Coordinates of C-alpha atoms in Angstrom, one line a residue:
X1 CA 63.3 296.7 -64.0
X2 CA 62.0 294.5 -60.7
X3 CA 61.7 290.6 -60.7
X4 CA 59.2 289.1 -58.6
X5 CA 59.2 285.9 -57.3
X6 CA 55.8 284.4 -56.9
X7 CA 52.4 285.4 -58.5
X8 CA 50.3 284.6 -55.5
X9 CA 48.4 287.3 -53.6
X10 CA 51.3 289.3 -52.3
X11 CA 53.2 288.8 -55.7
X12 CA 50.5 290.0 -57.4
X13 CA 49.7 293.0 -55.1
X14 CA 53.2 294.4 -55.3
X15 CA 53.3 293.9 -59.1
X16 CA 50.1 295.8 -59.6
X17 CA 51.3 298.8 -57.7
X18 CA 54.7 298.7 -59.4
X19 CA 52.6 298.4 -62.9
X20 CA 50.5 301.5 -61.9
X21 CA 53.8 303.8 -61.2
X22 CA 55.3 303.1 -64.6
X23 CA 57.7 300.1 -63.4
X24 CA 59.0 297.4 -65.7
X25 CA 58.0 293.7 -63.7
X26 CA 59.0 290.6 -64.6
X27 CA 56.9 287.7 -62.6
X28 CA 58.0 284.1 -62.4
X29 CA 55.9 281.3 -60.9
X30 CA 55.1 277.6 -61.6
X31 CA 51.4 278.4 -61.3
X32 CA 50.3 279.2 -64.7
X33 CA 46.8 280.4 -63.6
X34 CA 48.6 282.9 -61.4
X35 CA 50.9 284.0 -64.0
X36 CA 48.0 284.8 -66.2
X37 CA 46.3 287.6 -63.6
X38 CA 50.2 289.0 -63.7
X39 CA 50.0 289.0 -67.3
X40 CA 46.6 290.8 -67.3
X41 CA 48.4 293.9 -65.8
X42 CA 51.2 293.9 -68.4
X43 CA 53.9 292.0 -66.3
X44 CA 56.3 289.7 -68.5
X45 CA 56.1 286.3 -67.1
X46 CA 58.0 282.9 -66.8
X47 CA 56.5 279.9 -66.2
X48 CA 59.4 277.7 -64.1
X49 CA 60.8 276.6 -61.1
X50 CA 62.9 279.7 -59.7
X51 CA 64.8 277.8 -57.4
X52 CA 66.9 276.2 -60.4
X53 CA 70.0 278.4 -61.1
X54 CA 69.9 277.8 -65.2
X55 CA 66.0 279.2 -65.5
X56 CA 67.4 282.4 -63.8
X57 CA 70.4 282.7 -65.8
X58 CA 68.2 282.3 -68.8
X59 CA 66.3 285.5 -68.0
X60 CA 69.6 287.2 -67.4
X61 CA 69.0 287.6 -63.7
X62 CA 71.9 289.9 -63.4
X63 CA 70.3 292.7 -65.0
X64 CA 67.6 293.3 -62.3
X65 CA 68.2 295.9 -60.0
X66 CA 65.1 295.0 -57.3
X67 CA 64.4 291.3 -56.5
X68 CA 61.3 290.7 -54.7
X69 CA 60.8 287.1 -53.2
X70 CA 56.9 286.6 -52.1
X71 CA 57.0 282.6 -51.6
X72 CA 55.8 281.9 -48.0
X73 CA 57.4 278.8 -48.3
X74 CA 60.6 278.7 -45.9
X75 CA 63.1 276.5 -48.0
X76 CA 61.7 277.8 -51.3
X77 CA 62.8 281.3 -50.1
X78 CA 66.2 280.2 -48.7
X79 CA 67.1 278.5 -52.2
X80 CA 65.8 281.6 -54.2
X81 CA 67.5 283.8 -52.1
X82 CA 70.9 282.0 -52.2
X83 CA 70.8 281.6 -56.2
X84 CA 69.6 285.3 -56.5
X85 CA 72.2 286.7 -54.6
X86 CA 75.1 284.3 -56.2
X87 CA 74.0 285.5 -59.5
X88 CA 73.3 289.0 -58.7
X89 CA 75.5 290.9 -56.2
X90 CA 73.9 294.2 -56.5
X91 CA 70.3 293.9 -56.5
X92 CA 68.2 295.2 -53.9
X93 CA 66.4 291.7 -52.5
X94 CA 63.5 291.9 -50.4
X95 CA 62.0 289.0 -48.9
X96 CA 58.5 287.9 -47.4
X97 CA 59.1 286.1 -44.3
X98 CA 56.7 283.9 -42.6
X99 CA 57.9 284.7 -39.1
X100 CA 60.4 287.3 -37.6
X101 CA 62.4 284.3 -36.4
X102 CA 63.8 284.3 -39.8
X103 CA 65.0 287.8 -40.3
X104 CA 68.5 286.8 -39.2
X105 CA 68.9 283.8 -41.6
X106 CA 67.8 285.7 -44.4
X107 CA 70.0 288.7 -43.8
X108 CA 73.2 286.5 -43.6
X109 CA 72.2 285.1 -46.7
X110 CA 72.1 288.4 -48.5
X111 CA 68.6 290.0 -48.3
X112 CA 68.5 293.6 -47.8
X113 CA 65.3 293.7 -46.0
X114 CA 62.9 291.2 -44.6
X115 CA 59.3 291.8 -44.4
X116 CA 57.2 289.6 -41.8
X117 CA 53.1 289.0 -42.2
X118 CA 52.2 291.2 -39.0
X119 CA 52.6 294.3 -41.4
X120 CA 50.7 295.2 -44.7
X121 CA 52.9 293.3 -47.1
X122 CA 52.5 294.8 -50.5
X123 CA 52.6 298.3 -48.9
X124 CA 55.5 298.0 -46.6
X125 CA 57.6 296.1 -49.6
X126 CA 56.5 299.0 -52.0
X127 CA 57.7 302.0 -49.4
X128 CA 60.8 300.3 -48.5
X129 CA 61.8 299.6 -52.3
X130 CA 61.0 303.2 -52.9
X131 CA 62.8 304.6 -49.8
X132 CA 66.1 302.6 -50.3
X133 CA 66.1 303.3 -54.0
X134 CA 65.8 307.0 -53.3
X135 CA 68.6 307.2 -50.8
X136 CA 70.9 304.4 -52.9
X137 CA 70.5 306.5 -56.0
X138 CA 71.8 309.3 -54.1
X139 CA 74.8 307.6 -52.8
X140 CA 75.5 306.2 -56.3
X141 CA 75.5 309.7 -58.0
X142 CA 77.5 311.4 -55.1
X143 CA 80.1 308.5 -55.5
X144 CA 80.3 308.7 -59.3
X145 CA 80.8 312.2 -59.5
X146 CA 83.3 312.1 -56.7
X147 CA 85.4 310.0 -59.2
X148 CA 85.4 313.0 -61.9
X149 CA 87.0 316.1 -62.4
X150 CA 84.7 317.1 -65.3
X151 CA 81.4 316.6 -66.5
X152 CA 79.6 317.1 -69.5
X153 CA 75.8 317.7 -69.3
X154 CA 73.7 316.8 -72.7
X155 CA 70.3 318.3 -73.2
X156 CA 68.2 317.0 -76.3
X157 CA 68.8 318.9 -79.4
X158 CA 66.2 321.5 -78.8
X159 CA 65.9 321.9 -75.0
X160 CA 62.7 322.7 -73.3
X161 CA 62.4 324.5 -69.7
X162 CA 62.5 321.2 -67.9
X163 CA 65.5 320.0 -69.5
X164 CA 67.3 323.3 -69.4
X165 CA 66.6 323.7 -65.6
X166 CA 67.4 320.0 -64.8
X167 CA 70.7 320.5 -66.5
X168 CA 71.6 323.3 -64.3
X169 CA 70.8 321.7 -61.3
X170 CA 73.0 318.9 -62.0
X171 CA 75.9 321.4 -63.1
X172 CA 75.1 323.1 -59.7
X173 CA 75.5 319.9 -57.8
X174 CA 78.6 319.0 -59.8
X175 CA 80.2 322.4 -58.8
X176 CA 79.4 322.1 -55.4
X177 CA 81.7 319.4 -55.2
X178 CA 84.7 321.1 -57.0
X179 CA 83.7 319.4 -60.7
X180 CA 84.2 321.6 -63.8
X181 CA 80.7 321.1 -65.4
X182 CA 79.6 322.4 -68.8
X183 CA 76.1 321.9 -70.6
X184 CA 75.5 321.3 -74.2
X185 CA 73.0 321.1 -76.9
X186 CA 72.9 320.4 -80.6
X187 CA 69.8 322.4 -82.0
X188 CA 67.8 325.6 -81.2
X189 CA 66.4 326.9 -78.2
X190 CA 63.5 328.0 -80.1
X191 CA 60.3 329.0 -78.3
X192 CA 59.7 332.5 -77.0
X193 CA 59.5 331.5 -73.3
X194 CA 62.6 329.3 -73.7
X195 CA 65.0 332.3 -74.9
X196 CA 63.4 334.7 -72.4
X197 CA 64.1 332.1 -69.4
X198 CA 67.9 331.3 -70.6
X199 CA 68.4 335.5 -70.9
X200 CA 66.7 336.3 -67.7
X201 CA 68.2 333.4 -65.6
X202 CA 71.7 334.2 -67.2
X203 CA 72.4 330.6 -67.9
X204 CA 75.3 329.5 -70.1
X205 CA 74.7 326.6 -72.5
X206 CA 77.1 325.6 -75.3
X207 CA 75.8 324.8 -78.7
X208 CA 78.0 322.6 -80.8
X209 CA 77.4 321.0 -84.2
X210 CA 77.5 317.4 -85.0
X211 CA 81.0 318.1 -86.5
X212 CA 82.4 319.1 -83.1
X213 CA 80.8 316.6 -80.7
X214 CA 83.7 315.2 -80.0
X215 CA 84.8 317.6 -77.4
X216 CA 82.7 315.6 -75.2
X217 CA 85.7 313.1 -74.9
X218 CA 87.4 315.6 -73.1
X219 CA 85.2 315.2 -69.9
X220 CA 85.7 312.4 -67.3
X221 CA 81.9 311.8 -67.0
X222 CA 79.0 312.6 -69.3
X223 CA 75.1 313.0 -68.2
X224 CA 72.1 312.7 -70.2
X225 CA 69.2 315.2 -68.8
X226 CA 65.6 314.9 -69.6
X227 CA 66.2 311.9 -72.0
X228 CA 66.7 308.4 -71.7
X229 CA 68.7 307.4 -74.4
X230 CA 70.6 308.9 -77.5
X231 CA 67.5 309.2 -79.9
X232 CA 67.0 312.9 -79.3
X233 CA 70.5 314.1 -79.6
X234 CA 72.8 314.9 -82.6
X235 CA 75.8 315.8 -80.7
X236 CA 76.7 312.4 -78.8
X237 CA 79.7 310.4 -80.2
X238 CA 78.7 306.7 -81.0
X239 CA 81.7 305.5 -79.3
X240 CA 81.0 307.4 -76.0
X241 CA 78.5 305.7 -73.6
X242 CA 76.9 308.1 -71.2
X243 CA 77.6 307.4 -67.3
X244 CA 74.7 309.4 -65.9
X245 CA 71.0 309.2 -67.1
X246 CA 68.3 311.2 -65.4
X247 CA 64.5 311.5 -66.8
X248 CA 61.0 311.2 -66.3
X249 CA 60.1 309.7 -69.9
X250 CA 58.7 306.4 -70.3
X251 CA 61.0 304.2 -72.2
X252 CA 61.9 300.5 -72.7
X253 CA 64.5 299.6 -70.1
X254 CA 66.7 297.6 -72.7
X255 CA 67.3 300.8 -74.5
X256 CA 69.0 302.5 -71.4
X257 CA 72.7 302.0 -71.0
X258 CA 74.5 304.0 -68.2
X259 CA 76.3 303.4 -64.9
X260 CA 73.9 305.6 -63.2
X261 CA 70.2 305.5 -64.1
X262 CA 67.3 307.4 -62.6
X263 CA 64.2 307.4 -64.6
X264 CA 60.7 308.2 -63.0
X265 CA 57.8 307.9 -65.3
X266 CA 55.0 308.7 -62.9
X267 CA 56.9 311.9 -62.0
X268 CA 55.7 315.0 -64.0
X269 CA 59.0 316.7 -64.6
X270 CA 62.9 315.9 -64.5
X271 CA 63.1 319.1 -62.5
X272 CA 61.1 317.4 -59.7
X273 CA 63.6 315.0 -59.7
X274 CA 66.6 317.1 -59.7
X275 CA 65.1 319.5 -56.9
X276 CA 65.0 316.6 -54.7
X277 CA 68.8 315.9 -55.4
X278 CA 69.5 319.3 -54.7
X279 CA 67.8 319.3 -51.3
X280 CA 69.4 315.8 -50.4
X281 CA 72.7 317.1 -51.1
X282 CA 72.1 319.9 -48.9
X283 CA 72.5 322.5 -51.5
X284 CA 70.6 325.9 -50.9
X285 CA 68.6 326.8 -54.1
X286 CA 69.2 330.3 -55.3
X287 CA 66.4 332.3 -56.7
X288 CA 67.0 332.0 -60.4
X289 CA 67.7 328.1 -60.2
X290 CA 64.6 327.9 -58.3
X291 CA 62.5 330.1 -60.5
X292 CA 63.7 327.8 -63.6
X293 CA 62.8 324.5 -61.9
X294 CA 59.7 325.8 -60.9
X295 CA 58.8 327.1 -64.3
X296 CA 60.2 323.5 -66.0
X297 CA 57.7 321.9 -63.5
X298 CA 54.9 324.0 -64.7
X299 CA 55.3 323.6 -68.1
X300 CA 55.8 319.7 -67.9
X301 CA 52.9 319.3 -66.1
X302 CA 50.7 321.8 -67.9
X303 CA 50.0 323.8 -64.4
X304 CA 49.2 320.7 -62.6
X305 CA 46.6 319.5 -65.2
X306 CA 48.5 316.7 -66.2
X307 CA 51.0 313.8 -65.1
X308 CA 51.8 314.9 -61.8
X309 CA 52.2 313.1 -58.4
X310 CA 53.1 314.2 -54.8
X311 CA 57.1 314.5 -55.6
X312 CA 55.8 317.3 -58.1
X313 CA 53.9 319.3 -55.5
X314 CA 56.3 318.8 -52.8
X315 CA 59.2 320.2 -55.1
X316 CA 56.7 323.2 -55.8
X317 CA 56.2 323.9 -52.0
X318 CA 59.8 323.8 -51.4
X319 CA 60.6 326.1 -54.5
X320 CA 57.9 328.6 -54.1
X321 CA 59.2 330.7 -51.4
X322 CA 62.8 330.8 -53.1
X323 CA 61.4 331.7 -56.6
X324 CA 61.6 335.5 -57.7
X325 CA 58.0 335.9 -58.9
X326 CA 58.5 338.9 -61.1
X327 CA 60.9 336.8 -63.4
X328 CA 58.8 334.0 -63.6
X329 CA 55.9 336.3 -64.9
X330 CA 57.8 337.6 -67.4
X331 CA 58.8 334.0 -68.6
X332 CA 55.4 332.7 -68.6
X333 CA 54.3 335.2 -70.9
X334 CA 56.6 336.1 -73.9
X335 CA 55.9 337.7 -76.8
X336 CA 54.8 335.4 -79.7
X337 CA 56.7 335.5 -82.9
X338 CA 55.1 335.7 -86.2
X339 CA 56.3 332.6 -87.4
X340 CA 54.9 331.0 -84.4
X341 CA 51.2 332.8 -84.8
X342 CA 51.7 331.4 -88.7
X343 CA 52.2 327.7 -87.4
X344 CA 49.1 328.2 -85.5
X345 CA 46.9 329.4 -87.9
X346 CA 47.8 326.8 -90.2
X347 CA 47.1 323.9 -87.7
X348 CA 43.7 325.6 -87.4
X349 CA 43.1 325.9 -91.0
X350 CA 44.4 322.5 -91.9
X351 CA 42.7 320.5 -89.1
X352 CA 40.9 317.4 -89.8
X353 CA 38.2 316.0 -87.1
X354 CA 37.7 312.2 -86.9
X355 CA 35.2 311.7 -84.1
X356 CA 37.0 312.7 -80.8
X357 CA 40.5 313.0 -82.8
X358 CA 42.0 316.0 -84.7
X359 CA 45.0 315.8 -87.0
X360 CA 46.7 318.6 -88.5
X361 CA 49.4 318.8 -91.2
X362 CA 51.1 322.3 -91.0
X363 CA 53.8 321.4 -93.9
X364 CA 57.3 323.0 -93.7
X365 CA 58.2 325.1 -90.5
X366 CA 61.2 326.9 -89.0
X367 CA 60.9 325.7 -85.6
X368 CA 59.2 322.7 -83.9
X369 CA 58.2 324.2 -80.6
X370 CA 55.4 325.7 -82.6
X371 CA 54.1 322.2 -82.9
X372 CA 53.5 321.5 -79.3
X373 CA 51.8 324.9 -79.1
X374 CA 49.5 324.2 -81.9
X375 CA 48.7 320.6 -80.2
X376 CA 48.0 322.1 -77.1
X377 CA 45.7 324.4 -78.9
X378 CA 43.7 322.1 -81.1
X379 CA 43.3 320.0 -77.8
X380 CA 41.3 322.7 -76.6
X381 CA 38.6 322.1 -79.2
X382 CA 35.1 320.8 -78.1
X383 CA 34.5 317.1 -78.0
X384 CA 38.2 316.6 -78.8
X385 CA 40.3 314.2 -76.7
X386 CA 43.4 313.9 -78.8
X387 CA 45.2 316.0 -80.7
X388 CA 48.2 315.5 -83.4
X389 CA 50.2 318.1 -85.3
X390 CA 52.5 317.1 -88.2
X391 CA 55.3 319.5 -89.6
X392 CA 58.6 319.0 -91.3
X393 CA 61.9 320.9 -90.9
X394 CA 64.4 319.8 -93.5
X395 CA 64.8 316.3 -93.9
X396 CA 62.9 315.3 -91.2
X397 CA 58.9 315.0 -90.1
X398 CA 58.3 316.0 -86.5
X399 CA 55.1 315.1 -84.6
X400 CA 53.6 316.5 -81.5
X401 CA 50.7 314.8 -79.8
X402 CA 48.4 315.5 -76.8
X403 CA 45.6 313.5 -75.1
X404 CA 43.1 314.0 -72.3
X405 CA 41.6 310.5 -73.2
X406 CA 41.5 308.3 -69.9
X407 CA 41.9 305.2 -71.9
X408 CA 44.5 306.5 -74.2
X409 CA 48.2 306.5 -73.4
X410 CA 49.3 308.8 -76.0
X411 CA 53.2 308.2 -75.2
X412 CA 52.5 304.3 -75.8
X413 CA 50.5 305.0 -79.0
X414 CA 53.0 307.2 -80.5
X415 CA 55.9 305.1 -79.1
X416 CA 54.4 302.0 -80.7
X417 CA 53.7 303.6 -84.1
X418 CA 57.0 305.6 -84.8
X419 CA 59.9 304.6 -82.8
X420 CA 61.0 301.9 -85.4
X421 CA 60.9 304.7 -88.1
X422 CA 62.8 307.2 -85.5
X423 CA 62.8 308.6 -82.1
X424 CA 59.7 308.8 -80.0
X425 CA 58.6 309.1 -76.4
X426 CA 56.6 311.0 -73.9
X427 CA 54.1 310.8 -71.2
X428 CA 50.7 309.6 -70.8
X429 CA 49.1 312.9 -71.9
X430 CA 51.8 314.1 -74.2
X431 CA 54.4 312.8 -76.6
X432 CA 56.7 313.8 -79.6
X433 CA 58.3 312.0 -82.6
X434 CA 60.9 312.6 -85.0
X435 CA 61.2 310.6 -88.3
X436 CA 63.9 310.8 -91.2
X437 CA 62.5 311.4 -94.6
X438 CA 65.5 309.4 -96.2
X439 CA 65.3 310.0 -99.9
X440 CA 61.9 311.6 -100.0
X441 CA 63.6 314.7 -98.6
X442 CA 65.1 315.4 -102.0
X443 CA 61.6 315.5 -103.8
X444 CA 61.3 318.9 -105.7
X445 CA 57.5 319.4 -105.1
X446 CA 57.6 320.0 -101.3
X447 CA 53.9 320.4 -101.1
X448 CA 53.2 317.0 -102.4
X449 CA 55.9 315.6 -100.1
X450 CA 54.4 317.2 -96.9
X451 CA 50.7 315.8 -98.0
X452 CA 52.2 312.4 -98.6
X453 CA 54.3 312.5 -95.4
X454 CA 51.1 313.8 -93.4
X455 CA 48.8 311.3 -95.0
X456 CA 51.3 308.2 -94.0
X457 CA 51.8 309.3 -90.4
X458 CA 48.0 309.8 -90.0
X459 CA 47.4 306.3 -91.4
X460 CA 49.6 304.6 -89.2
X461 CA 48.5 306.7 -85.9
X462 CA 44.9 305.6 -86.5
X463 CA 46.0 301.8 -87.0
X464 CA 47.7 302.0 -83.4
X465 CA 44.6 303.7 -82.3
X466 CA 42.5 300.9 -83.2
X467 CA 44.8 298.4 -81.4
X468 CA 44.9 300.6 -78.3
X469 CA 41.0 300.8 -78.4
X470 CA 40.8 296.9 -78.6
X471 CA 43.3 296.6 -75.7
X472 CA 46.2 295.0 -78.1
X473 CA 49.1 297.4 -77.0

């Protein structure tokens, strides 16, 4: 989370770039008109004097990782810097200085970087912020791991290629530092390609039930990979706090809690992030891990048809000469099970089209992986820009959504609609949710229950879509 002092031209320009990159930004200024511009791009704003310590204590300044002071007034900058550093010893602080003669003064007062007018302010600040955060994360992760002799790596209950390859990358980093590392999950590896991936790449994952989750207490450190919080795992003891979180999915920052957090919503895959860590740690990636990471990136970016950045293409460029192409081809083209084919058939037969949206309720199913395949398939229908597929497994409803609509961030829509009912998240073009059916799960007539659940989910979904189309979310 980034705090910006000043909503003028420079402050607004920096905020705009950060918001486009998926960052959560808070802007403070005494000028209400300037704050209105910042609010219009989705920034949280406060209208008060940021040189008063009681104001900054009120916004909990200690929680911010980056503080950017953009005012050109020398005295105001000094006052804001002194108070900021006093109240937050750890944040990266970047200063906009009126001239280079002030650099030494600001550095002595605790500024990490000082940018002067003879350079492109907004771009330099962004570049410095990214570069500094990048190297700081690597150093922080290394220091955290160095304190450990054992590491438990937890994936979401039904891990996908991105989660599995990323978890194995972190295991590789830990083992290079002589740390014993194990990878856990609590559900099923259901998709045929995912099963093939684990078998061919010879990866060892430990499946445990909720009743045996306390084995995680035995480890010095615990990491969450490809999930920003505990909503998608049933094997994490409530009294344990994760030490490491690495992910690329959008989430509300106040729901994140760990000593080390690296979440990059604009990056296409967590495997991309882990590839960069492997390179920075100087670890040579063998062909099995390279193949897995490549597949993880390809799956989560849909072969570079959605949500990818330069970091993703850089990772692929690095991995390409190291992969086993024959293994990758086998993993990418697995046989389809009859149960998956049945779900795909139900999705097609049960589809309901509303203008450019399609919804399908497939009822009770065995494995949720078929839902994402169904959502992908329905999105290919002519004229359709958003697809949503609903299925039930035991006492939970599962939702998979896809979008190619330029004005609909499907992750925000799904999160807004269903996060209070269960867990929800994703990316701009794809998202998922899991909702407990509670007492309804004991209904004897499963067909009626499935219809009620489907109708209710559809109704809530369309209400949120209307708000989105009005610009209200």
